[in-house]
Amino acid sequence: MPNTPSETVHTDAVAHDDAHQHSYIANNTKADYLKRLRRIEGQARGLQRMVEEEKYCIDILTQIAAMKKALGAVALGLLDEHMAHCVAGAVRAGGDEADLKLKEASDAIARLVRS
Amino acid sequence: MPNTPSETVHTDAVAHDDAHQHSYIANNTKADYLKRLRRIEGQARGLQRMVEEEKYCIDILTQIAAMKKALGAVALGLLDEHMAHCVAGAVRAGGDEADLKLKEASDAIARLVRS
Amino acid sequence: MPNTPSETVHTDAVAHDDAHQHSYIANNTKADYLKRLRRIEGQARGLQRMVEEEKYCIDILTQIAAMKKALGAVALGLLDEHMAHCVAGAVRAGGDEADLKLKEASDAIARLVRS
Amino acid sequence: MPNTPSETVHTDAVAHDDAHQHSYIANNTKADYLKRLRRIEGQARGLQRMVEEEKYCIDILTQIAAMKKALGAVALGLLDEHMAHCVAGAVRAGGDEADLKLKEASDAIARLVRS
């Protein structure tokens, strides 16, 4: 596969404060997420090869369903940690930040349910 | 990113007859699918960078939802072509093959709905 | 529970040719679908009672998830029969009707995946 | 439609402490939820009539997708209120109850994503 120089993903959502680092992901689970995402990247490459070689369509669909499930599982894991640390922290601190974090989390859940 | 030699995805479903080539994907749409899957691979790499740099969790979740939607759209496109060519062809030919193809397609749809 | 006279559901989709009867649903499966839908109606009533009595929110959510799954299973069953009879029949007859039925089915699948 | 005496839904989840009343649902939103659930019950009855009269399968599928969406929207609304009141309250109180509530909420989210 050739280099894909513009692999960066830009969305409005990513326009978040980049200087703001979040250490809510424990180091051991961080390594685990990276491993799972590398595997998902490999699945995306495997899918390209399957389409390139015109593999049987149903097999490609099975791979896509597996990949969506893997992504969904990563999302649920990240959401758990986010609620247990970031949201819970804001709730304990109280004030507008708590409401904002709760609203943000429920919007994220709604997006996941629809995706 | 270093080489990931074992990027191949092996599942039972892929144990399909590899010699059997399927030319149901028209060349112009094939290039389009490959482009979309390359973009999805880039999103998978972008996600790793976001986790590595501990970007804001909600932004990561937004990216995952976008990636799941992109995968779902690819799956629906492939399914359409599969039904219009492979399944319709088997139905016209008749016999057990038609029943098999219809069963296979509905199982694939069920997996997509749940993924 | 009081009478709910206007229980009829009106949507654009239902504005379909009402005179056109579809006997694709075999009588034995028709009774099965009706039984499952009556059960789903009972779940909808059970949900109202749970909200009325302010039952624990997580238990209500569990019921809603079960009800969505039951609806999804009914939809997949109906879709299978529709493809095996209506779509396959149109494909065998050929012409524009085949393309229309395939397009209709894939739009319905896309709606189910997103719902 | 005949009486359906056993419309009550029994699941393990409902085996929750029935004496424990939850007033987290504000009265105005409670009336709104009841209204939406009555509408969903009406949709379930409409579906039975459509199957009974053998209406066009695609129209039935459209109704089911609409009903699943309506149920999903009710679930997301209830989940929001649950997190803002019950979970946030437990987090402020601290201790094991907070962890339990967070775990319960994330399990409920996982069930919704899969349903």
GROMACS .gro file of C-alpha atoms in nm:
model
  460
    1MET     CA    1   0.000   0.000   0.000
    2PRO     CA    2   0.135   0.346  -0.086
    3ASN     CA    3   0.185   0.612   0.176
    4THR     CA    4  -0.129   0.796   0.266
    5PRO     CA    5   0.014   1.125   0.385
    6SER     CA    6  -0.319   1.278   0.477
    7GLU     CA    7  -0.433   1.009   0.714
    8THR     CA    8  -0.522   1.267   0.975
    9VAL     CA    9  -0.890   1.285   1.054
   10HIS     CA   10  -1.030   1.636   1.084
   11THR     CA   11  -1.375   1.699   1.218
   12ASP     CA   12  -1.538   1.979   1.406
   13ALA     CA   13  -1.533   1.763   1.712
   14VAL     CA   14  -1.156   1.739   1.700
   15ALA     CA   15  -1.128   2.118   1.705
   16HIS     CA   16  -1.127   2.073   2.082
   17ASP     CA   17  -0.855   2.231   2.294
   18ASP     CA   18  -0.550   2.034   2.183
   19ALA     CA   19  -0.332   2.157   2.464
   20HIS     CA   20  -0.572   1.997   2.711
   21GLN     CA   21  -0.429   1.654   2.786
   22HIS     CA   22  -0.649   1.392   2.947
   23SER     CA   23  -0.482   1.138   3.166
   24TYR     CA   24  -0.809   0.959   3.241
   25ILE     CA   25  -0.696   0.662   3.036
   26ALA     CA   26  -0.491   0.445   3.269
   27ASN     CA   27  -0.161   0.338   3.112
   28ASN     CA   28  -0.244  -0.031   3.106
   29THR     CA   29  -0.581   0.023   2.940
   30LYS     CA   30  -0.422   0.276   2.701
   31ALA     CA   31  -0.190   0.006   2.567
   32ASP     CA   32  -0.491  -0.223   2.535
   33TYR     CA   33  -0.691   0.035   2.337
   34LEU     CA   34  -0.396   0.098   2.106
   35LYS     CA   35  -0.364  -0.276   2.044
   36ARG     CA   36  -0.733  -0.307   1.962
   37LEU     CA   37  -0.724  -0.003   1.732
   38ARG     CA   38  -0.416  -0.140   1.551
   39ARG     CA   39  -0.611  -0.460   1.497
   40ILE     CA   40  -0.904  -0.255   1.360
   41GLU     CA   41  -0.664  -0.072   1.127
   42GLY     CA   42  -0.546  -0.415   1.007
   43GLN     CA   43  -0.908  -0.513   0.945
   44ALA     CA   44  -0.955  -0.197   0.735
   45ARG     CA   45  -0.650  -0.300   0.529
   46GLY     CA   46  -0.781  -0.656   0.504
   47LEU     CA   47  -1.111  -0.522   0.369
   48GLN     CA   48  -0.930  -0.331   0.095
   49ARG     CA   49  -0.750  -0.649  -0.007
   50MET     CA   50  -1.079  -0.840  -0.012
   51VAL     CA   51  -1.241  -0.579  -0.238
   52GLU     CA   52  -0.926  -0.558  -0.454
   53GLU     CA   53  -0.929  -0.937  -0.503
   54GLU     CA   54  -1.308  -0.937  -0.543
   55LYS     CA   55  -1.365  -1.179  -0.261
   56TYR     CA   56  -1.715  -1.305  -0.195
   57CYS     CA   57  -1.941  -1.017  -0.097
   58ILE     CA   58  -2.099  -1.194   0.202
   59ASP     CA   59  -1.750  -1.256   0.349
   60ILE     CA   60  -1.670  -0.886   0.313
   61LEU     CA   61  -1.996  -0.799   0.490
   62THR     CA   62  -1.909  -1.041   0.773
   63GLN     CA   63  -1.576  -0.863   0.818
   64ILE     CA   64  -1.742  -0.521   0.821
   65ALA     CA   65  -1.992  -0.636   1.087
   66ALA     CA   66  -1.702  -0.771   1.298
   67MET     CA   67  -1.514  -0.443   1.259
   68LYS     CA   68  -1.819  -0.237   1.359
   69LYS     CA   69  -1.860  -0.456   1.668
   70ALA     CA   70  -1.492  -0.413   1.759
   71LEU     CA   71  -1.525  -0.035   1.723
   72GLY     CA   72  -1.843  -0.035   1.930
   73ALA     CA   73  -1.667  -0.229   2.207
   74VAL     CA   74  -1.378   0.023   2.212
   75ALA     CA   75  -1.631   0.308   2.228
   76LEU     CA   76  -1.819   0.152   2.521
   77GLY     CA   77  -1.492   0.099   2.708
   78LEU     CA   78  -1.382   0.459   2.655
   79LEU     CA   79  -1.726   0.583   2.755
   80ASP     CA   80  -1.712   0.388   3.081
   81GLU     CA   81  -1.378   0.540   3.173
   82HIS     CA   82  -1.498   0.884   3.070
   83MET     CA   83  -1.805   0.859   3.293
   84ALA     CA   84  -1.614   0.712   3.587
   85HIS     CA   85  -1.346   0.981   3.576
   86CYS     CA   86  -1.431   1.292   3.379
   87VAL     CA   87  -1.807   1.306   3.434
   88ALA     CA   88  -1.792   1.185   3.794
   89GLY     CA   89  -1.519   1.440   3.866
   90ALA     CA   90  -1.727   1.723   3.725
   91VAL     CA   91  -2.031   1.604   3.922
   92ARG     CA   92  -1.831   1.605   4.245
   93ALA     CA   93  -1.699   1.956   4.165
   94GLY     CA   94  -2.057   2.063   4.086
   95GLY     CA   95  -2.176   2.370   3.900
   96ASP     CA   96  -2.224   2.425   3.527
   97GLU     CA   97  -1.934   2.200   3.436
   98ALA     CA   98  -2.125   1.900   3.574
   99ASP     CA   99  -2.429   1.978   3.359
  100LEU     CA  100  -2.207   2.032   3.055
  101LYS     CA  101  -2.027   1.699   3.102
  102LEU     CA  102  -2.355   1.512   3.151
  103LYS     CA  103  -2.501   1.672   2.836
  104GLU     CA  104  -2.187   1.591   2.638
  105ALA     CA  105  -2.192   1.229   2.752
  106SER     CA  106  -2.557   1.180   2.663
  107ASP     CA  107  -2.501   1.333   2.317
  108ALA     CA  108  -2.211   1.092   2.265
  109ILE     CA  109  -2.430   0.799   2.373
  110ALA     CA  110  -2.702   0.907   2.128
  111ARG     CA  111  -2.444   0.917   1.846
  112LEU     CA  112  -2.319   0.568   1.936
  113VAL     CA  113  -2.671   0.423   1.946
  114ARG     CA  114  -2.735   0.560   1.597
  115SER     CA  115  -2.400   0.459   1.445
  116MET     CA  116   0.398   0.364   1.158
  117PRO     CA  117   0.595   0.040   1.162
  118ASN     CA  118   0.505  -0.255   0.946
  119THR     CA  119   0.226  -0.465   1.085
  120PRO     CA  120   0.302  -0.797   0.920
  121SER     CA  121   0.001  -0.979   1.054
  122GLU     CA  122  -0.262  -0.742   0.930
  123THR     CA  123  -0.450  -1.021   0.758
  124VAL     CA  124  -0.788  -1.091   0.908
  125HIS     CA  125  -0.882  -1.456   0.938
  126THR     CA  126  -1.232  -1.561   1.022
  127ASP     CA  127  -1.440  -1.866   0.945
  128ALA     CA  128  -1.636  -1.664   0.698
  129VAL     CA  129  -1.326  -1.587   0.495
  130ALA     CA  130  -1.256  -1.957   0.461
  131HIS     CA  131  -1.475  -1.927   0.150
  132ASP     CA  132  -1.355  -2.066  -0.182
  133ASP     CA  133  -1.068  -1.832  -0.259
  134ALA     CA  134  -1.036  -1.940  -0.620
  135HIS     CA  135  -1.391  -1.817  -0.678
  136GLN     CA  136  -1.357  -1.463  -0.810
  137HIS     CA  137  -1.656  -1.232  -0.807
  138SER     CA  138  -1.670  -0.967  -1.072
  139TYR     CA  139  -2.005  -0.833  -0.951
  140ILE     CA  140  -1.837  -0.517  -0.831
  141ALA     CA  141  -1.829  -0.283  -1.129
  142ASN     CA  142  -1.484  -0.132  -1.185
  143ASN     CA  143  -1.592   0.224  -1.116
  144THR     CA  144  -1.764   0.135  -0.790
  145LYS     CA  145  -1.468  -0.088  -0.694
  146ALA     CA  146  -1.235   0.213  -0.708
  147ASP     CA  147  -1.489   0.406  -0.500
  148TYR     CA  148  -1.507   0.134  -0.233
  149LEU     CA  149  -1.128   0.116  -0.215
  150LYS     CA  150  -1.112   0.493  -0.169
  151ARG     CA  151  -1.369   0.482   0.111
  152LEU     CA  152  -1.193   0.191   0.283
  153ARG     CA  153  -0.856   0.372   0.261
  154ARG     CA  154  -1.023   0.666   0.431
  155ILE     CA  155  -1.158   0.434   0.701
  156GLU     CA  156  -0.807   0.290   0.748
  157GLY     CA  157  -0.685   0.650   0.792
  158GLN     CA  158  -0.956   0.705   1.054
  159ALA     CA  159  -0.835   0.394   1.240
  160ARG     CA  160  -0.483   0.541   1.240
  161GLY     CA  161  -0.618   0.880   1.349
  162LEU     CA  162  -0.792   0.711   1.642
  163GLN     CA  163  -0.467   0.555   1.757
  164ARG     CA  164  -0.300   0.895   1.751
  165MET     CA  165  -0.587   1.046   1.949
  166VAL     CA  166  -0.558   0.775   2.216
  167GLU     CA  167  -0.176   0.801   2.213
  168GLU     CA  168  -0.197   1.178   2.268
  169GLU     CA  169  -0.483   1.133   2.518
  170LYS     CA  170  -0.719   1.357   2.328
  171TYR     CA  171  -1.054   1.437   2.481
  172CYS     CA  172  -1.259   1.120   2.519
  173ILE     CA  173  -1.578   1.265   2.369
  174ASP     CA  174  -1.388   1.364   2.053
  175ILE     CA  175  -1.257   1.006   2.022
  176LEU     CA  176  -1.613   0.874   2.061
  177THR     CA  177  -1.732   1.114   1.789
  178GLN     CA  178  -1.467   0.975   1.554
  179ILE     CA  179  -1.562   0.617   1.632
  180ALA     CA  180  -1.930   0.691   1.562
  181ALA     CA  181  -1.832   0.852   1.228
  182MET     CA  182  -1.618   0.550   1.140
  183LYS     CA  183  -1.897   0.306   1.225
  184LYS     CA  184  -2.133   0.506   1.003
  185ALA     CA  185  -1.882   0.505   0.716
  186LEU     CA  186  -1.841   0.127   0.751
  187GLY     CA  187  -2.218   0.080   0.762
  188ALA     CA  188  -2.257   0.282   0.441
  189VAL     CA  189  -1.995   0.069   0.264
  190ALA     CA  190  -2.175  -0.245   0.384
  191LEU     CA  191  -2.515  -0.125   0.257
  192GLY     CA  192  -2.362  -0.039  -0.082
  193LEU     CA  193  -2.199  -0.382  -0.114
  194LEU     CA  194  -2.520  -0.551  -0.003
  195ASP     CA  195  -2.719  -0.367  -0.272
  196GLU     CA  196  -2.482  -0.481  -0.544
  197HIS     CA  197  -2.479  -0.833  -0.404
  198MET     CA  198  -2.859  -0.854  -0.409
  199ALA     CA  199  -2.891  -0.694  -0.754
  200HIS     CA  200  -2.634  -0.927  -0.909
  201CYS     CA  201  -2.552  -1.238  -0.712
  202VAL     CA  202  -2.885  -1.301  -0.541
  203ALA     CA  203  -3.096  -1.193  -0.841
  204GLY     CA  204  -2.884  -1.415  -1.068
  205ALA     CA  205  -2.937  -1.715  -0.844
  206VAL     CA  206  -3.311  -1.644  -0.824
  207ARG     CA  207  -3.334  -1.633  -1.204
  208ALA     CA  208  -3.139  -1.961  -1.228
  209GLY     CA  209  -3.372  -2.109  -0.963
  210GLY     CA  210  -3.322  -2.420  -0.753
  211ASP     CA  211  -3.144  -2.467  -0.422
  212GLU     CA  212  -2.882  -2.204  -0.504
  213ALA     CA  213  -3.153  -1.934  -0.498
  214ASP     CA  214  -3.267  -2.040  -0.150
  215LEU     CA  215  -2.906  -2.055  -0.031
  216LYS     CA  216  -2.828  -1.706  -0.159
  217LEU     CA  217  -3.144  -1.561  -0.004
  218LYS     CA  218  -3.064  -1.725   0.332
  219GLU     CA  219  -2.705  -1.601   0.317
  220ALA     CA  220  -2.818  -1.245   0.240
  221SER     CA  221  -3.071  -1.238   0.525
  222ASP     CA  222  -2.809  -1.370   0.769
  223ALA     CA  223  -2.573  -1.093   0.656
  224ILE     CA  224  -2.847  -0.834   0.705
  225ALA     CA  225  -2.914  -0.965   1.056
  226ARG     CA  226  -2.543  -0.933   1.141
  227LEU     CA  227  -2.536  -0.576   1.008
  228VAL     CA  228  -2.844  -0.476   1.207
  229ARG     CA  229  -2.681  -0.605   1.526
  230SER     CA  230  -2.334  -0.459   1.460
  231MET     CA  231  -5.673   0.185   3.047
  232PRO     CA  232  -5.916   0.414   2.863
  233ASN     CA  233  -6.006   0.362   2.501
  234THR     CA  234  -5.757   0.513   2.264
  235PRO     CA  235  -5.977   0.566   1.960
  236SER     CA  236  -5.707   0.708   1.737
  237GLU     CA  237  -5.466   0.421   1.762
  238THR     CA  238  -5.431   0.403   1.387
  239VAL     CA  239  -5.084   0.484   1.262
  240HIS     CA  240  -5.072   0.711   0.960
  241THR     CA  241  -4.752   0.766   0.771
  242ASP     CA  242  -4.669   0.843   0.411
  243ALA     CA  243  -4.545   0.490   0.375
  244VAL     CA  244  -4.886   0.352   0.462
  245ALA     CA  245  -5.045   0.556   0.185
  246HIS     CA  246  -4.968   0.252  -0.029
  247ASP     CA  247  -5.238   0.093  -0.245
  248ASP     CA  248  -5.471  -0.044   0.020
  249ALA     CA  249  -5.666  -0.257  -0.222
  250HIS     CA  250  -5.347  -0.446  -0.300
  251GLN     CA  251  -5.351  -0.749  -0.073
  252HIS     CA  252  -5.032  -0.941  -0.013
  253SER     CA  253  -5.064  -1.308   0.060
  254TYR     CA  254  -4.688  -1.357   0.089
  255ILE     CA  255  -4.725  -1.413   0.462
  256ALA     CA  256  -4.802  -1.781   0.503
  257ASN     CA  257  -5.097  -1.838   0.736
  258ASN     CA  258  -4.897  -2.019   1.002
  259THR     CA  259  -4.630  -1.748   1.015
  260LYS     CA  260  -4.901  -1.479   1.009
  261ALA     CA  261  -5.046  -1.616   1.334
  262ASP     CA  262  -4.694  -1.624   1.476
  263TYR     CA  263  -4.629  -1.259   1.382
  264LEU     CA  264  -4.961  -1.153   1.534
  265LYS     CA  265  -4.874  -1.334   1.856
  266ARG     CA  266  -4.535  -1.165   1.875
  267LEU     CA  267  -4.683  -0.823   1.802
  268ARG     CA  268  -4.950  -0.872   2.070
  269ARG     CA  269  -4.667  -0.950   2.311
  270ILE     CA  270  -4.489  -0.631   2.201
  271GLU     CA  271  -4.811  -0.435   2.256
  272GLY     CA  272  -4.822  -0.584   2.607
  273GLN     CA  273  -4.463  -0.472   2.663
  274ALA     CA  274  -4.562  -0.118   2.558
  275ARG     CA  275  -4.842  -0.129   2.819
  276GLY     CA  276  -4.602  -0.272   3.077
  277LEU     CA  277  -4.365   0.018   3.012
  278GLN     CA  278  -4.641   0.270   3.080
  279ARG     CA  279  -4.717   0.101   3.411
  280MET     CA  280  -4.347   0.105   3.503
  281VAL     CA  281  -4.322   0.479   3.431
  282GLU     CA  282  -4.655   0.543   3.607
  283GLU     CA  283  -4.531   0.362   3.919
  284GLU     CA  284  -4.185   0.521   3.883
  285LYS     CA  285  -4.007   0.190   3.870
  286TYR     CA  286  -3.629   0.189   3.866
  287CYS     CA  287  -3.502   0.359   3.552
  288ILE     CA  288  -3.249   0.088   3.463
  289ASP     CA  289  -3.527  -0.175   3.469
  290ILE     CA  290  -3.733   0.038   3.230
  291LEU     CA  291  -3.432   0.069   2.999
  292THR     CA  292  -3.386  -0.310   3.008
  293GLN     CA  293  -3.747  -0.354   2.899
  294ILE     CA  294  -3.708  -0.102   2.617
  295ALA     CA  295  -3.397  -0.280   2.488
  296ALA     CA  296  -3.584  -0.614   2.497
  297MET     CA  297  -3.876  -0.459   2.309
  298LYS     CA  298  -3.647  -0.310   2.042
  299LYS     CA  299  -3.486  -0.652   1.997
  300ALA     CA  300  -3.826  -0.821   1.963
  301LEU     CA  301  -3.932  -0.562   1.702
  302GLY     CA  302  -3.604  -0.607   1.516
  303ALA     CA  303  -3.657  -0.985   1.506
  304VAL     CA  304  -4.009  -0.941   1.364
  305ALA     CA  305  -3.870  -0.702   1.102
  306LEU     CA  306  -3.595  -0.945   0.995
  307GLY     CA  307  -3.851  -1.226   0.965
  308LEU     CA  308  -4.084  -1.015   0.750
  309LEU     CA  309  -3.791  -0.898   0.538
  310ASP     CA  310  -3.685  -1.259   0.473
  311GLU     CA  311  -4.032  -1.352   0.354
  312HIS     CA  312  -4.055  -1.035   0.147
  313MET     CA  313  -3.726  -1.110  -0.030
  314ALA     CA  314  -3.806  -1.479  -0.082
  315HIS     CA  315  -4.149  -1.406  -0.231
  316CYS     CA  316  -4.207  -1.051  -0.345
  317VAL     CA  317  -3.854  -0.955  -0.453
  318ALA     CA  318  -3.769  -1.297  -0.596
  319GLY     CA  319  -4.098  -1.297  -0.789
  320ALA     CA  320  -4.024  -0.957  -0.938
  321VAL     CA  321  -3.671  -1.067  -1.029
  322ARG     CA  322  -3.806  -1.373  -1.207
  323ALA     CA  323  -4.058  -1.155  -1.394
  324GLY     CA  324  -3.777  -0.914  -1.481
  325GLY     CA  325  -3.800  -0.557  -1.604
  326ASP     CA  326  -3.832  -0.233  -1.409
  327GLU     CA  327  -4.040  -0.394  -1.134
  328ALA     CA  328  -3.739  -0.606  -1.034
  329ASP     CA  329  -3.518  -0.298  -1.000
  330LEU     CA  330  -3.789  -0.117  -0.805
  331LYS     CA  331  -3.837  -0.407  -0.562
  332LEU     CA  332  -3.461  -0.440  -0.506
  333LYS     CA  333  -3.430  -0.065  -0.444
  334GLU     CA  334  -3.726  -0.071  -0.204
  335ALA     CA  335  -3.581  -0.364  -0.010
  336SER     CA  336  -3.239  -0.203   0.026
  337ASP     CA  337  -3.397   0.123   0.146
  338ALA     CA  338  -3.593  -0.077   0.406
  339ILE     CA  339  -3.273  -0.252   0.518
  340ALA     CA  340  -3.097   0.083   0.552
  341ARG     CA  341  -3.383   0.212   0.772
  342LEU     CA  342  -3.366  -0.100   0.991
  343VAL     CA  343  -2.989  -0.072   1.035
  344ARG     CA  344  -3.030   0.289   1.152
  345SER     CA  345  -3.333   0.227   1.377
  346MET     CA  346  -5.889  -0.745   2.011
  347PRO     CA  347  -5.957  -0.991   2.293
  348ASN     CA  348  -5.845  -0.924   2.645
  349THR     CA  349  -5.482  -1.003   2.701
  350PRO     CA  350  -5.489  -1.063   3.074
  351SER     CA  351  -5.121  -1.146   3.103
  352GLU     CA  352  -4.984  -0.833   2.949
  353THR     CA  353  -4.747  -0.786   3.236
  354VAL     CA  354  -4.385  -0.820   3.139
  355HIS     CA  355  -4.174  -1.022   3.377
  356THR     CA  356  -3.800  -1.026   3.349
  357ASP     CA  357  -3.517  -1.072   3.591
  358ALA     CA  358  -3.449  -0.704   3.566
  359VAL     CA  359  -3.795  -0.620   3.689
  360ALA     CA  360  -3.738  -0.831   3.998
  361HIS     CA  361  -3.595  -0.510   4.141
  362ASP     CA  362  -3.708  -0.379   4.478
  363ASP     CA  363  -4.067  -0.280   4.402
  364ALA     CA  364  -4.108  -0.087   4.723
  365HIS     CA  365  -3.830   0.144   4.614
  366GLN     CA  366  -4.004   0.435   4.443
  367HIS     CA  367  -3.804   0.666   4.221
  368SER     CA  368  -3.919   1.022   4.193
  369TYR     CA  369  -3.636   1.119   3.958
  370ILE     CA  370  -3.886   1.157   3.675
  371ALA     CA  371  -4.019   1.509   3.698
  372ASN     CA  372  -4.398   1.521   3.677
  373ASN     CA  373  -4.411   1.715   3.352
  374THR     CA  374  -4.170   1.479   3.178
  375LYS     CA  375  -4.352   1.179   3.328
  376ALA     CA  376  -4.672   1.284   3.149
  377ASP     CA  377  -4.469   1.328   2.832
  378TYR     CA  378  -4.317   0.978   2.858
  379LEU     CA  379  -4.660   0.827   2.919
  380LYS     CA  380  -4.794   1.005   2.612
  381ARG     CA  381  -4.508   0.878   2.396
  382LEU     CA  382  -4.545   0.522   2.528
  383ARG     CA  383  -4.921   0.529   2.462
  384ARG     CA  384  -4.840   0.630   2.107
  385ILE     CA  385  -4.593   0.341   2.082
  386GLU     CA  386  -4.861   0.104   2.213
  387GLY     CA  387  -5.089   0.239   1.938
  388GLN     CA  388  -4.816   0.169   1.682
  389ALA     CA  389  -4.792  -0.191   1.810
  390ARG     CA  390  -5.169  -0.225   1.758
  391GLY     CA  391  -5.142  -0.063   1.414
  392LEU     CA  392  -4.875  -0.319   1.321
  393GLN     CA  393  -5.107  -0.606   1.414
  394ARG     CA  394  -5.378  -0.460   1.193
  395MET     CA  395  -5.131  -0.422   0.904
  396VAL     CA  396  -5.023  -0.786   0.935
  397GLU     CA  397  -5.387  -0.899   0.979
  398GLU     CA  398  -5.486  -0.714   0.659
  399GLU     CA  399  -5.167  -0.828   0.485
  400LYS     CA  400  -5.055  -0.478   0.406
  401TYR     CA  401  -4.746  -0.429   0.193
  402CYS     CA  402  -4.444  -0.570   0.371
  403ILE     CA  403  -4.221  -0.267   0.309
  404ASP     CA  404  -4.481  -0.042   0.473
  405ILE     CA  405  -4.486  -0.269   0.779
  406LEU     CA  406  -4.106  -0.253   0.796
  407THR     CA  407  -4.120   0.126   0.776
  408GLN     CA  408  -4.356   0.130   1.075
  409ILE     CA  409  -4.133  -0.105   1.273
  410ALA     CA  410  -3.829   0.115   1.205
  411ALA     CA  411  -4.027   0.422   1.320
  412MET     CA  412  -4.137   0.241   1.634
  413LYS     CA  413  -3.781   0.130   1.716
  414LYS     CA  414  -3.667   0.491   1.675
  415ALA     CA  415  -3.944   0.617   1.903
  416LEU     CA  416  -3.848   0.359   2.167
  417GLY     CA  417  -3.480   0.452   2.134
  418ALA     CA  418  -3.565   0.819   2.187
  419VAL     CA  419  -3.763   0.739   2.503
  420ALA     CA  420  -3.471   0.529   2.629
  421LEU     CA  421  -3.217   0.807   2.569
  422GLY     CA  422  -3.442   1.055   2.750
  423LEU     CA  423  -3.482   0.827   3.051
  424LEU     CA  424  -3.109   0.755   3.052
  425ASP     CA  425  -3.030   1.128   3.060
  426GLU     CA  426  -3.255   1.183   3.359
  427HIS     CA  427  -3.115   0.875   3.530
  428MET     CA  428  -2.757   0.997   3.489
  429ALA     CA  429  -2.837   1.354   3.592
  430HIS     CA  430  -3.021   1.247   3.907
  431CYS     CA  431  -2.960   0.891   4.021
  432VAL     CA  432  -2.601   0.843   3.902
  433ALA     CA  433  -2.492   1.198   3.984
  434GLY     CA  434  -2.649   1.166   4.329
  435ALA     CA  435  -2.461   0.843   4.398
  436VAL     CA  436  -2.136   0.999   4.273
  437ARG     CA  437  -2.180   1.293   4.509
  438ALA     CA  438  -2.253   1.053   4.797
  439GLY     CA  439  -1.946   0.853   4.697
  440GLY     CA  440  -1.850   0.502   4.798
  441ASP     CA  441  -1.948   0.168   4.646
  442GLU     CA  442  -2.292   0.292   4.547
  443ALA     CA  443  -2.132   0.534   4.299
  444ASP     CA  444  -1.934   0.254   4.133
  445LEU     CA  445  -2.243   0.035   4.124
  446LYS     CA  446  -2.457   0.305   3.962
  447LEU     CA  447  -2.188   0.382   3.703
  448LYS     CA  448  -2.153   0.012   3.617
  449GLU     CA  449  -2.530  -0.028   3.592
  450ALA     CA  450  -2.558   0.273   3.361
  451SER     CA  451  -2.283   0.152   3.130
  452ASP     CA  452  -2.440  -0.194   3.109
  453ALA     CA  453  -2.771  -0.031   3.017
  454ILE     CA  454  -2.598   0.178   2.749
  455ALA     CA  455  -2.434  -0.136   2.606
  456ARG     CA  456  -2.775  -0.306   2.586
  457LEU     CA  457  -2.925  -0.004   2.409
  458VAL     CA  458  -2.641   0.014   2.156
  459ARG     CA  459  -2.697  -0.353   2.069
  460SER     CA  460  -3.078  -0.339   2.059
   0.00000   0.00000   0.00000
